[in-house]
Coordinates of C-alpha atoms in Angstrom, one line a residue:
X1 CA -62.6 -23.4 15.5
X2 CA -62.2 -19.7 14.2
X3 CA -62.2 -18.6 17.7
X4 CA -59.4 -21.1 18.7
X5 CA -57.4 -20.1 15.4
X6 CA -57.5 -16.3 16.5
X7 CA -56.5 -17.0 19.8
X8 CA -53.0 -18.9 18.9
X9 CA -52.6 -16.2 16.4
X10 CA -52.7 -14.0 19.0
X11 CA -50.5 -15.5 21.5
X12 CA -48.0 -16.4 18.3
X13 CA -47.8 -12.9 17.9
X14 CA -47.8 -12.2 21.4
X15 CA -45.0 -14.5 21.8
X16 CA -43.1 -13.6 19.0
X17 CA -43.4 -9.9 20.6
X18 CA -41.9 -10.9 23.5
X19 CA -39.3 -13.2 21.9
X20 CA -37.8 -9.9 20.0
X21 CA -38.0 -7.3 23.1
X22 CA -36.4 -10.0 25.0
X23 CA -33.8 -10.3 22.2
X24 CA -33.6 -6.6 21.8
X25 CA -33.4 -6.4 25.6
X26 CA -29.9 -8.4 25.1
X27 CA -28.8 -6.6 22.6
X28 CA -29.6 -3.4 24.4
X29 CA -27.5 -4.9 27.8
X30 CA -24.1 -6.2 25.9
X31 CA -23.9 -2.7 24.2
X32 CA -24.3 -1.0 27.3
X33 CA -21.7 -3.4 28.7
X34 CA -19.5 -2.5 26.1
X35 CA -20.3 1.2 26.2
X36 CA -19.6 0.6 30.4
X37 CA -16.3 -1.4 30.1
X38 CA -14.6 0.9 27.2
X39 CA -15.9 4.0 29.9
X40 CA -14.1 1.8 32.5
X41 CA -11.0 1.7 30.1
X42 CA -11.1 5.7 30.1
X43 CA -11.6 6.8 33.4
X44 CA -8.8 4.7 34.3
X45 CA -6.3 5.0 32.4
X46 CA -2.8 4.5 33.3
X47 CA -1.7 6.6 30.4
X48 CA -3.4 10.0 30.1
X49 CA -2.6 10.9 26.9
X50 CA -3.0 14.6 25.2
X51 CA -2.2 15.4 21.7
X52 CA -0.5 13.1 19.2
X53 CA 1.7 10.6 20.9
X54 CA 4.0 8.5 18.4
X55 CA 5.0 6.2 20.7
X56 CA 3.2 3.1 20.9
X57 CA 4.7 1.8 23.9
X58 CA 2.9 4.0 25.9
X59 CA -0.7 3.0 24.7
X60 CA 0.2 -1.2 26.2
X61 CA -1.1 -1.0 29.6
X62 CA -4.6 0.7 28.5
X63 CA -5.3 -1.8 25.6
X64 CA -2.7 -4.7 26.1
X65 CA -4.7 -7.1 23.4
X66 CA -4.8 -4.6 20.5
X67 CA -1.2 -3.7 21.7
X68 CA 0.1 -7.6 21.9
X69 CA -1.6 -8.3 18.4
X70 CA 0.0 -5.2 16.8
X71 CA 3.8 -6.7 18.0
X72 CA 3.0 -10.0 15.8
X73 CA 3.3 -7.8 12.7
X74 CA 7.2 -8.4 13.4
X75 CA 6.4 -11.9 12.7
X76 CA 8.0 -13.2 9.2
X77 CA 6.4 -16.5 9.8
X78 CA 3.6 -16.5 7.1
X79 CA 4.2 -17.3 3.2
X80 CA 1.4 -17.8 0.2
X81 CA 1.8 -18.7 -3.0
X82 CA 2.3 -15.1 -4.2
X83 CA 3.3 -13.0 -1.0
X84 CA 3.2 -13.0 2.7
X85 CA 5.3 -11.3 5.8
X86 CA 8.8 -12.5 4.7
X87 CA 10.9 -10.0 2.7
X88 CA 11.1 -11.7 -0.6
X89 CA 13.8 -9.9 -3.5
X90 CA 11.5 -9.0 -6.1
X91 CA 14.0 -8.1 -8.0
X92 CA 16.1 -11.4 -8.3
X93 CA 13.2 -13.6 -8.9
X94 CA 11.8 -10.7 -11.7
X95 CA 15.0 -9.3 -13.4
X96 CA 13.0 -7.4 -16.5
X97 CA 11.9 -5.3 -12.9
X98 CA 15.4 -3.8 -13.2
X99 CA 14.9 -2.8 -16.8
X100 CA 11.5 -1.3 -16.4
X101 CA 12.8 0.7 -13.2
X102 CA 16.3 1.8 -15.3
X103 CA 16.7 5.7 -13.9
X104 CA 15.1 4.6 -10.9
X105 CA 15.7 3.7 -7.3
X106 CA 13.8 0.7 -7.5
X107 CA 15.7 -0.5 -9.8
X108 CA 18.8 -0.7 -7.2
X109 CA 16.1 -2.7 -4.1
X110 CA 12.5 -3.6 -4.2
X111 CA 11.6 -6.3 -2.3
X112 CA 7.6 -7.8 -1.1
X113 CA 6.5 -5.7 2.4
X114 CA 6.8 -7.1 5.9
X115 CA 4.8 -6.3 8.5
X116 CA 4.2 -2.7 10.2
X117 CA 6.5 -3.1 13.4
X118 CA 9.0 -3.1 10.3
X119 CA 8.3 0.1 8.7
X120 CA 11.0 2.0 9.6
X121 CA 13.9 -0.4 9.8
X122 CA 12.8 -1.1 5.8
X123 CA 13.4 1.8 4.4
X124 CA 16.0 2.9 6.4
X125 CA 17.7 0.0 4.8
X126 CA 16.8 -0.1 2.0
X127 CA 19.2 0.8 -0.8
X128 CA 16.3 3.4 -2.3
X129 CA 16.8 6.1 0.6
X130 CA 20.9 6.5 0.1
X131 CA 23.4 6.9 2.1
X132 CA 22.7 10.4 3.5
X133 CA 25.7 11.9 5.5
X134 CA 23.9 15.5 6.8
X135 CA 20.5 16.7 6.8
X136 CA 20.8 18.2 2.5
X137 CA 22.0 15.0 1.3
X138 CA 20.9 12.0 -0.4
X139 CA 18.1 11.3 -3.3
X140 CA 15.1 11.3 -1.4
X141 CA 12.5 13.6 0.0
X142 CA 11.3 13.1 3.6
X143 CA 8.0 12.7 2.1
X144 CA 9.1 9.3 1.7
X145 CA 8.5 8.9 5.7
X146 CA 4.8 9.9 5.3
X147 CA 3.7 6.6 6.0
X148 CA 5.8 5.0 7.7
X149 CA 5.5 6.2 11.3
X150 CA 3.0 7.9 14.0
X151 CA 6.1 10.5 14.2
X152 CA 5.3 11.9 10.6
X153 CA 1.8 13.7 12.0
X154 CA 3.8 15.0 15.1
X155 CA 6.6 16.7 13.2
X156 CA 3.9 18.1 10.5
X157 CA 2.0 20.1 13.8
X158 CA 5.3 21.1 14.5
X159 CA 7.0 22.5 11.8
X160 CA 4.6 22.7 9.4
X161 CA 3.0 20.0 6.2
X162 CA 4.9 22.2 3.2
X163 CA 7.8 22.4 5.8
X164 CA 8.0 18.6 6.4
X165 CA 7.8 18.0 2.8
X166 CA 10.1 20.3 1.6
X167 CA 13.3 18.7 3.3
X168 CA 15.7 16.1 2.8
X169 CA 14.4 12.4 4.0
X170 CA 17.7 12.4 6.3
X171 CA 16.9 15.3 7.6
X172 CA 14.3 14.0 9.7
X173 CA 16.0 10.7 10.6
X174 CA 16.5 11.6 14.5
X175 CA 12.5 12.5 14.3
X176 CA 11.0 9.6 12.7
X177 CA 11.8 6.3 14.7
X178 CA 8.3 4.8 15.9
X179 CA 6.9 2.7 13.4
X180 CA 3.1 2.6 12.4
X181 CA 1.4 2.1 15.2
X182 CA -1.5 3.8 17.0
X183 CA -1.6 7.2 16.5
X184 CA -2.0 7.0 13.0
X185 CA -5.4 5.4 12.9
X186 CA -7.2 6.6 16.6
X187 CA -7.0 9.8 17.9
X188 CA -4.9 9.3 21.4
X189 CA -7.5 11.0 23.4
X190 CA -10.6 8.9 22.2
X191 CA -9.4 6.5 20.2
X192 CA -11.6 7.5 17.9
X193 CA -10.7 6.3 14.1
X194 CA -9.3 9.3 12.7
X195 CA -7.4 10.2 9.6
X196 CA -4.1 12.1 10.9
X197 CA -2.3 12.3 7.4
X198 CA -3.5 15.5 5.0
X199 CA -3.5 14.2 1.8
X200 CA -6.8 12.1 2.4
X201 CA -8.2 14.6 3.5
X202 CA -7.4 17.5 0.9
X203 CA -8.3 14.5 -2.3
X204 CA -11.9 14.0 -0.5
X205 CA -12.5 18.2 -0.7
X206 CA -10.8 18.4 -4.2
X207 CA -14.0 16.0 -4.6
X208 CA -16.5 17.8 -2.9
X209 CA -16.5 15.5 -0.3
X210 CA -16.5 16.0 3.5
X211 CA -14.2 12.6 5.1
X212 CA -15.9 13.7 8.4
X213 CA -19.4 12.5 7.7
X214 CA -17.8 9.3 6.9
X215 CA -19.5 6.2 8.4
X216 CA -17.5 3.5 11.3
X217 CA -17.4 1.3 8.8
X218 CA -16.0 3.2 5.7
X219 CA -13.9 4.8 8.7
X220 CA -12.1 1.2 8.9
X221 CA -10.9 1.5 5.3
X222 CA -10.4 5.1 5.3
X223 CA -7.9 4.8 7.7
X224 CA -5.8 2.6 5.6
X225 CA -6.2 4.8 2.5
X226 CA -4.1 7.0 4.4
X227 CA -1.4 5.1 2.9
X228 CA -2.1 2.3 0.6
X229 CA -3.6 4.5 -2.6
X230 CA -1.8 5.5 -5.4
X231 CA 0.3 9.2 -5.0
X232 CA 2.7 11.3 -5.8
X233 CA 5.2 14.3 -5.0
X234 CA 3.1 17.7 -6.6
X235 CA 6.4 20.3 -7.5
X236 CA 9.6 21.6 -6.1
X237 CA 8.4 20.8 -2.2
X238 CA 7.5 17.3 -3.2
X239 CA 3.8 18.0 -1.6
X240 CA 2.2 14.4 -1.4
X241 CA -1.0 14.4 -3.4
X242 CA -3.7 11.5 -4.4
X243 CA -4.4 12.4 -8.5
X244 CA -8.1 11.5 -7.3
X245 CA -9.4 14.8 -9.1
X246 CA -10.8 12.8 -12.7
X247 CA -11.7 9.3 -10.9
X248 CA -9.9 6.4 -9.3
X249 CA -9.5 4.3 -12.6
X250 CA -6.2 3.3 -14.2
X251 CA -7.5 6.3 -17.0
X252 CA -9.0 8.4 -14.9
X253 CA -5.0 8.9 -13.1
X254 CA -3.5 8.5 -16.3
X255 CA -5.8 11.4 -17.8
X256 CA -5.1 13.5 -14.8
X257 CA -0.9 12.8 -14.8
X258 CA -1.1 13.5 -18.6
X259 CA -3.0 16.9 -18.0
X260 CA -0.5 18.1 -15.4
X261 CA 2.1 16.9 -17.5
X262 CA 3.9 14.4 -14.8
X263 CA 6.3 12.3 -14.7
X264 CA 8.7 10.4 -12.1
X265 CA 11.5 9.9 -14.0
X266 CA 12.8 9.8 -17.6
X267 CA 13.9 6.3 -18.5
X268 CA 17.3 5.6 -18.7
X269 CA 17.4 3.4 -22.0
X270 CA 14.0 4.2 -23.7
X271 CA 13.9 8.4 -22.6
X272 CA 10.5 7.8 -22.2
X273 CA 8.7 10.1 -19.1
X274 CA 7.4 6.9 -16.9
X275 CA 4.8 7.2 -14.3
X276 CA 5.6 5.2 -11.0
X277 CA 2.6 3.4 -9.7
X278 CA 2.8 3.2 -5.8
X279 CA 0.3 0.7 -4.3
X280 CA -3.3 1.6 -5.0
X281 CA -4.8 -0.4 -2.9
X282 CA -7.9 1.1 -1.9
X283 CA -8.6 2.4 -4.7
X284 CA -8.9 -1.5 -6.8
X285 CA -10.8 -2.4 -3.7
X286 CA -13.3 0.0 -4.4
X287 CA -13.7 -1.9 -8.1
X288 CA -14.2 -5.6 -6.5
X289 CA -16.9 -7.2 -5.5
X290 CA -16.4 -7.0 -1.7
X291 CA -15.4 -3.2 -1.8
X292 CA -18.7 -2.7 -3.7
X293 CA -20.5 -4.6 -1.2
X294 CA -19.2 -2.4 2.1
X295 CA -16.3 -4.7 3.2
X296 CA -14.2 -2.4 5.0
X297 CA -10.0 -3.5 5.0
X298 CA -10.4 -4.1 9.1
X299 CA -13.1 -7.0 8.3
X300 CA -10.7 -9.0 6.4
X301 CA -7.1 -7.9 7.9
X302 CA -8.0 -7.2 11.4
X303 CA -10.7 -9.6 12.0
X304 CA -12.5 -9.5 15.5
X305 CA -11.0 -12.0 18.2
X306 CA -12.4 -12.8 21.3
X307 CA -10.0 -13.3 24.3
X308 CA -11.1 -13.7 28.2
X309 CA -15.0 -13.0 27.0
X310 CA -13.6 -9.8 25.2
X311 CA -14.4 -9.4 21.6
X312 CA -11.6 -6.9 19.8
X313 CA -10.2 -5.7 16.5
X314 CA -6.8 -8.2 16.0
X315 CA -4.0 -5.6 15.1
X316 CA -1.8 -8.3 13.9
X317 CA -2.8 -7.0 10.2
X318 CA -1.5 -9.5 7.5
X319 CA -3.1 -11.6 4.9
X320 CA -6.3 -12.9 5.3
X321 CA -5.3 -15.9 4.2
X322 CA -3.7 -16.2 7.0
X323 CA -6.5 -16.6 9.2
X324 CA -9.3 -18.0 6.8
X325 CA -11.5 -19.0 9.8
X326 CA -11.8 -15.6 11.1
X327 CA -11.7 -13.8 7.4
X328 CA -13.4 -15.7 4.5
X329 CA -15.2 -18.2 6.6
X330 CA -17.3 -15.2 8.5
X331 CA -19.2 -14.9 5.3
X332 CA -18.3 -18.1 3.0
X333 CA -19.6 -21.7 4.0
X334 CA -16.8 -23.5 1.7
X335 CA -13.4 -25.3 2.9
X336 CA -10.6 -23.2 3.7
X337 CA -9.0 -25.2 0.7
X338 CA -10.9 -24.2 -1.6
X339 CA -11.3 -20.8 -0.6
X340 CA -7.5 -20.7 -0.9
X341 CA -7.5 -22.3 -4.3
X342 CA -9.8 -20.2 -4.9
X343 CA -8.0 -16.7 -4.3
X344 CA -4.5 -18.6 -5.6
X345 CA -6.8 -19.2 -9.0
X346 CA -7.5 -15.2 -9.6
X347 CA -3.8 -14.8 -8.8
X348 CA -2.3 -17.1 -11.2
X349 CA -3.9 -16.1 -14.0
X350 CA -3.5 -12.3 -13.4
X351 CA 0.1 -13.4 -13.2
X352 CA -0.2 -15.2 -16.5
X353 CA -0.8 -11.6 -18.0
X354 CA 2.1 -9.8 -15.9
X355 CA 4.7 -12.2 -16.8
X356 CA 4.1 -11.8 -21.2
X357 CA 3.5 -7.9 -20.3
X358 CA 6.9 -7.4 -18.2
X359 CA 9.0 -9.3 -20.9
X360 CA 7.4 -7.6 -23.7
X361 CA 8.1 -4.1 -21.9
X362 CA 11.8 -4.7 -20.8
X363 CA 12.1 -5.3 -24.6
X364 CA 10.2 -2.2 -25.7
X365 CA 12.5 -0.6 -23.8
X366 CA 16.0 -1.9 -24.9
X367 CA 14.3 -2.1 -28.7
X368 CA 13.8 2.1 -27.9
X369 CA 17.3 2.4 -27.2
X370 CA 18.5 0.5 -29.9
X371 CA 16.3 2.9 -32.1
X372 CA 17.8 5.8 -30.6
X373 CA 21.5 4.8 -30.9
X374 CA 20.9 4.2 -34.7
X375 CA 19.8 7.9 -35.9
X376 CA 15.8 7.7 -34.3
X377 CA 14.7 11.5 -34.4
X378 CA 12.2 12.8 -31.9
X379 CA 9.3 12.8 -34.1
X380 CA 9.8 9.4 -34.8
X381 CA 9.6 8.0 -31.4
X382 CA 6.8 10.1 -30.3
X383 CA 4.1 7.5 -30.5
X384 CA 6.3 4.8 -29.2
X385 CA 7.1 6.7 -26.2
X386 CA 3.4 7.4 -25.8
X387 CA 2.9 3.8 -25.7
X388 CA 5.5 2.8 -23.8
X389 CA 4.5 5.4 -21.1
X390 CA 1.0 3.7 -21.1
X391 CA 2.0 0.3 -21.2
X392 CA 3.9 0.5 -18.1
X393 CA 2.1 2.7 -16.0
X394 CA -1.0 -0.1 -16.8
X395 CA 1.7 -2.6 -15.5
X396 CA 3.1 -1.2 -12.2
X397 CA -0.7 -0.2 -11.5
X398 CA -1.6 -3.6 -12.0
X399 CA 1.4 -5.3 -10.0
X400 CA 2.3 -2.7 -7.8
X401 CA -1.0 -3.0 -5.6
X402 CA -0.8 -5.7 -2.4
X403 CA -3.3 -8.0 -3.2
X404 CA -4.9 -6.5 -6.3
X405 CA -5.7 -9.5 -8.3
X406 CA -7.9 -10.6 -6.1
X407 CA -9.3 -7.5 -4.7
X408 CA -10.6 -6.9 -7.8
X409 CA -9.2 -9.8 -10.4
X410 CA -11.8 -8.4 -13.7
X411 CA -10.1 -5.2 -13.3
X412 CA -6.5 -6.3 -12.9
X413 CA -6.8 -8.6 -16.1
X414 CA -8.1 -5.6 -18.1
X415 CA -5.6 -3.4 -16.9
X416 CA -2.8 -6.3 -17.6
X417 CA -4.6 -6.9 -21.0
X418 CA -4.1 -3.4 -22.2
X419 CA -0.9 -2.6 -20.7
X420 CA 0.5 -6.1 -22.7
X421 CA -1.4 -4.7 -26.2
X422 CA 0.5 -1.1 -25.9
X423 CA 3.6 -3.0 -25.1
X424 CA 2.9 -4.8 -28.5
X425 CA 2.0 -1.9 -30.2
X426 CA 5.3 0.0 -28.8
X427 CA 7.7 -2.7 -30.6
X428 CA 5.5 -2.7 -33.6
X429 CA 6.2 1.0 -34.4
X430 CA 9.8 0.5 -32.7
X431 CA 10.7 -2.1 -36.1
X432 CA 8.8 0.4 -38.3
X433 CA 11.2 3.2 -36.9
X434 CA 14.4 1.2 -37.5
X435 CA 13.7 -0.1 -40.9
X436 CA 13.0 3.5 -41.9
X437 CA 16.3 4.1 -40.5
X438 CA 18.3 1.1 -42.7
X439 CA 18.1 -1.2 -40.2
X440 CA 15.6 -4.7 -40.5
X441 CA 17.5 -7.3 -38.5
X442 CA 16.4 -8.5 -34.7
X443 CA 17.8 -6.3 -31.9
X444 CA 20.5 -8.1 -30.2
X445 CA 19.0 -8.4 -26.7
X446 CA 21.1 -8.0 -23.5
X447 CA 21.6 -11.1 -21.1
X448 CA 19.2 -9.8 -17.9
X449 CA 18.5 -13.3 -16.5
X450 CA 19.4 -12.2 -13.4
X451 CA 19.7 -9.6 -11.2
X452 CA 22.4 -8.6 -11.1
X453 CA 23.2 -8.7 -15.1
X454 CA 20.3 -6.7 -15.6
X455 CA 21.8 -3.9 -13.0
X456 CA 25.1 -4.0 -14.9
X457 CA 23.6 -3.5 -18.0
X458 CA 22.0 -0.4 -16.7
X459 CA 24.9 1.0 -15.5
X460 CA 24.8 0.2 -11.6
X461 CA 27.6 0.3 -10.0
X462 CA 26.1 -1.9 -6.8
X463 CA 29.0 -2.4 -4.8
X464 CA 29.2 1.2 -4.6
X465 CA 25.6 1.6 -3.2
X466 CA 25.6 -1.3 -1.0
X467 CA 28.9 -0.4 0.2
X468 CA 27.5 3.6 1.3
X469 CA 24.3 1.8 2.3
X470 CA 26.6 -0.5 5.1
X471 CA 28.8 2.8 6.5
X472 CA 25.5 4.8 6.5
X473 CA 23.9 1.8 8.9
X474 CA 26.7 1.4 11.3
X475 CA 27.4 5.3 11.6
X476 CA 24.7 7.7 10.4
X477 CA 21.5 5.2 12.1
X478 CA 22.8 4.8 15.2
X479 CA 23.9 8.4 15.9
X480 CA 20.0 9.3 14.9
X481 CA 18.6 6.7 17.3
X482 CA 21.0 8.1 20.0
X483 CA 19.8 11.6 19.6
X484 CA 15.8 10.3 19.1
X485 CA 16.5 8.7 22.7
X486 CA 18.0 11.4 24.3
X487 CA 14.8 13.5 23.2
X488 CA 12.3 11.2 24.4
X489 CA 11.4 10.2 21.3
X490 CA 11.4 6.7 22.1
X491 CA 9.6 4.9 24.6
X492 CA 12.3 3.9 27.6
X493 CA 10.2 1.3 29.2

């Protein structure tokens, strides 16, 4: 019986040998299929393409699925509860925004992002960039095109990355015309992932970090946090820089802003020096659960699809609710209901949080002015300031990241949570200020229920802007396109 035991041990094992060099034999053949057709892809290729090439166009006949998928990011066809691909005014269903923003561009536009085919036809638009009549005009940079097109790493080996900073954004409106597309996250040649904007790159060695040992897989986030991190414009040639130097925390940016002794702009009503949060998206990631756990951004916004018997990277990036089957349900078991319910739940009560914290700011602020207009001295309002300053960089942080309360929902309540209490404390010291001062009645509040009473109480004078914004579209747009074509800077096919 021992013998007979042994012997189907031994073919068991013998079997089970055989059952994984046969599997490893398959595994062995599909990735030297795939290895053989993407060499297939490169020896013929219609396009031979050398150095950066910022029109996308020209990369459809090689790779026609990732090309066809990356066109659907046109598509405003997808709203959830919170966001999705449709330009939604922010502004108009948030008026305190306009408050909070007062001394700012955003408080004049700011509505929810649409898809990448849309990059450049947004801010051109949009009523943040101006009205630029020449190259020296207008309030922006044209470091406000860094991310916005595969044209911005093309000009910067041409000119120069302190010389493409250090200009006028209309300056390089007849340069700048393709929208994100391929160039910014593969190298043309190999198609390699690569990172093709500097700032990444100069954070990670600030760090002590070399970005080209990273893996494929952080590769397919890295490429993302080109752009969707948390920056800002370093001095006179408004140099794009990550404040990565003390940490990636809501602190840890604070600490290093404070040290430097940043600000984007003084606020209009309250005087305080306000830090603008941009979208620091990668950077939250890293503090959730699935960032901690290696889930790049590709896994959940450009999900693999298989098409023909040909497995690919779908470049149609949106939401991930969008697609649950190919997103959550790769790893989760449950319903796509209640995985929805389940992401809508950490939204709603993040928003919870936002909502108190934004109409306890917007009245910070107008309570500072009041202060001010009735004999406050500097000294008095230095800690309210201080708080103010903190309160709202905790908010835009918080709100300003696509997708933040649930990339990492602990963290965005926290940060909420504390931006709400220095909001508190800020109107706290505010009545201490004004009774010192003779005055212990409320604050008469301003009617900002909308939109557009909140921008005339700041002193915008909209029709102005929107009607420069409309001239600029019909005559300063059109004349840039015409000279972009007549360069070859756009794709004629």
């Amino acid at each position: 019986m021992e013998k007979k035991l042994k012997s189907w041990q031994g073919w068991l094992l013998f079997g089970g040998s055989m059952v994984v060099v046969f599997v490893l034999g398959l595994c062995v053949s599909a990735l030297m299929e795939r290895r053989a057709e993407v060499a297939s892809i490169f020896n013929n290729r219609k396009n031979v393409i050398k150095g950066i090439e910022a029109r996308n166009e020209l990369f459809k006949d090689d790779f026609p699925r990732e090309y066809q998928t990356w066109t659907e990011t046109a598509k405003t066809d997808f709203e959830s509860e919170f966001n999705g691909n449709i330009a939604v005014d922010a502004l108009e269903k948030r008026p305190e925004m306009v408050v909070l923003w007062a001394g700012y561009a955003f408080s004049k536009d700011y509505s929810t992002p649409r898809g990448h085919m849309h990059a450049i036809e947004d801010i051109t638009a949009s009523l943040r960039t101006g009205a630029p009549v020449n190259p020296t005009d207008g309030p922006q940079p044209s470091t406000c095109w860094t991310c916005k097109s595969p044209d911005v790493p093309r000009m910067m080996e041409a000119i120069g990355v302190d010389s493409f900073y250090n200009n006028k954004w209309g300056a390089m409106g007849a340069e700048i015309v393709n929208p994100i597309g391929c160039s910014d996250c593969h190298d043309p040649e190999t198609m390699n992932l690569h990172i093709s904007r500097p700032a990444l790159i100069e954070a990670f060695q600030r760090q002590g970090k070399d970005i080209t040992k990273a893996t494929p897989q952080e590769m397919r986030s890295l490429v993302c946090a080109q752009c969707h991190v948390e920056y800002y414009f370093k001095g006179d040639g408004k140099y794009l820089t990550f404040p990565w130097d003390k940490g990636f925390t809501v602190e840890d940016m604070e600490a290093y802003y404070d040290e430097a002794g940043f600000y984007d702009y003084i606020h209009k009503l309250s005087r305080t020096p306000i830090l603008k949060a941009q979208h620091p998206d990668y950077e939250i990631c890293q503090m959730g659960i699935h960032g901690q756990r290696g889930v790049s951004c590709a896994d959940c916004h450009m999900p693999y699809k298989s098409e023909g018997g040909v497995k690919f990277s779908d470049h149609h990036i949106q939401s991930p609710l969008a697609m649950i089957d190919r997103t959550c349900q790769v790893c989760h078991r449950e319903s796509e209901e209640t995985l929805r319910n389940n992401v809508y739940e950490r939204q709603r009560k993040a928003n919870e949080i936002r909502n108190r914290l934004e109409q306890e700011l917007a009245k910070a602020h107008i309570e500072a002015k009041f202060a001010w207009d009735n004999g406050a001295t500097e000294a008095q309002m230095k800690d309210v300031l201080a708080l103010i300053r903190q309160a709202q960089w905790r908010w835009d942080f918080g709100v300003a990241s696509h997708g933040g309360s649930f990339h990492a929902p602990q963290e965005i309540q926290r940060i909420l949570s504390h931006g709400l209490d220095r909001a508190m404390q800020a109107r706290l010291i505010v009545s201490k200020v004004l009774a010192k001062n003779g005055y212990t009645g409320d604050v008469p509040m301003p009617d900002i229920s909308t939109k557009a009473k909140a921008q005339e109480y700041i002193g915008l004078d909209m029709d102005a802007e929107r009607a420069a914004k409309e001239k600029f579209l019909k005559t300063t747009v059109p004349a840039w396109l015409e000279k972009a074509k007549e360069n070859g800077r756009l794709a004629q096919i």
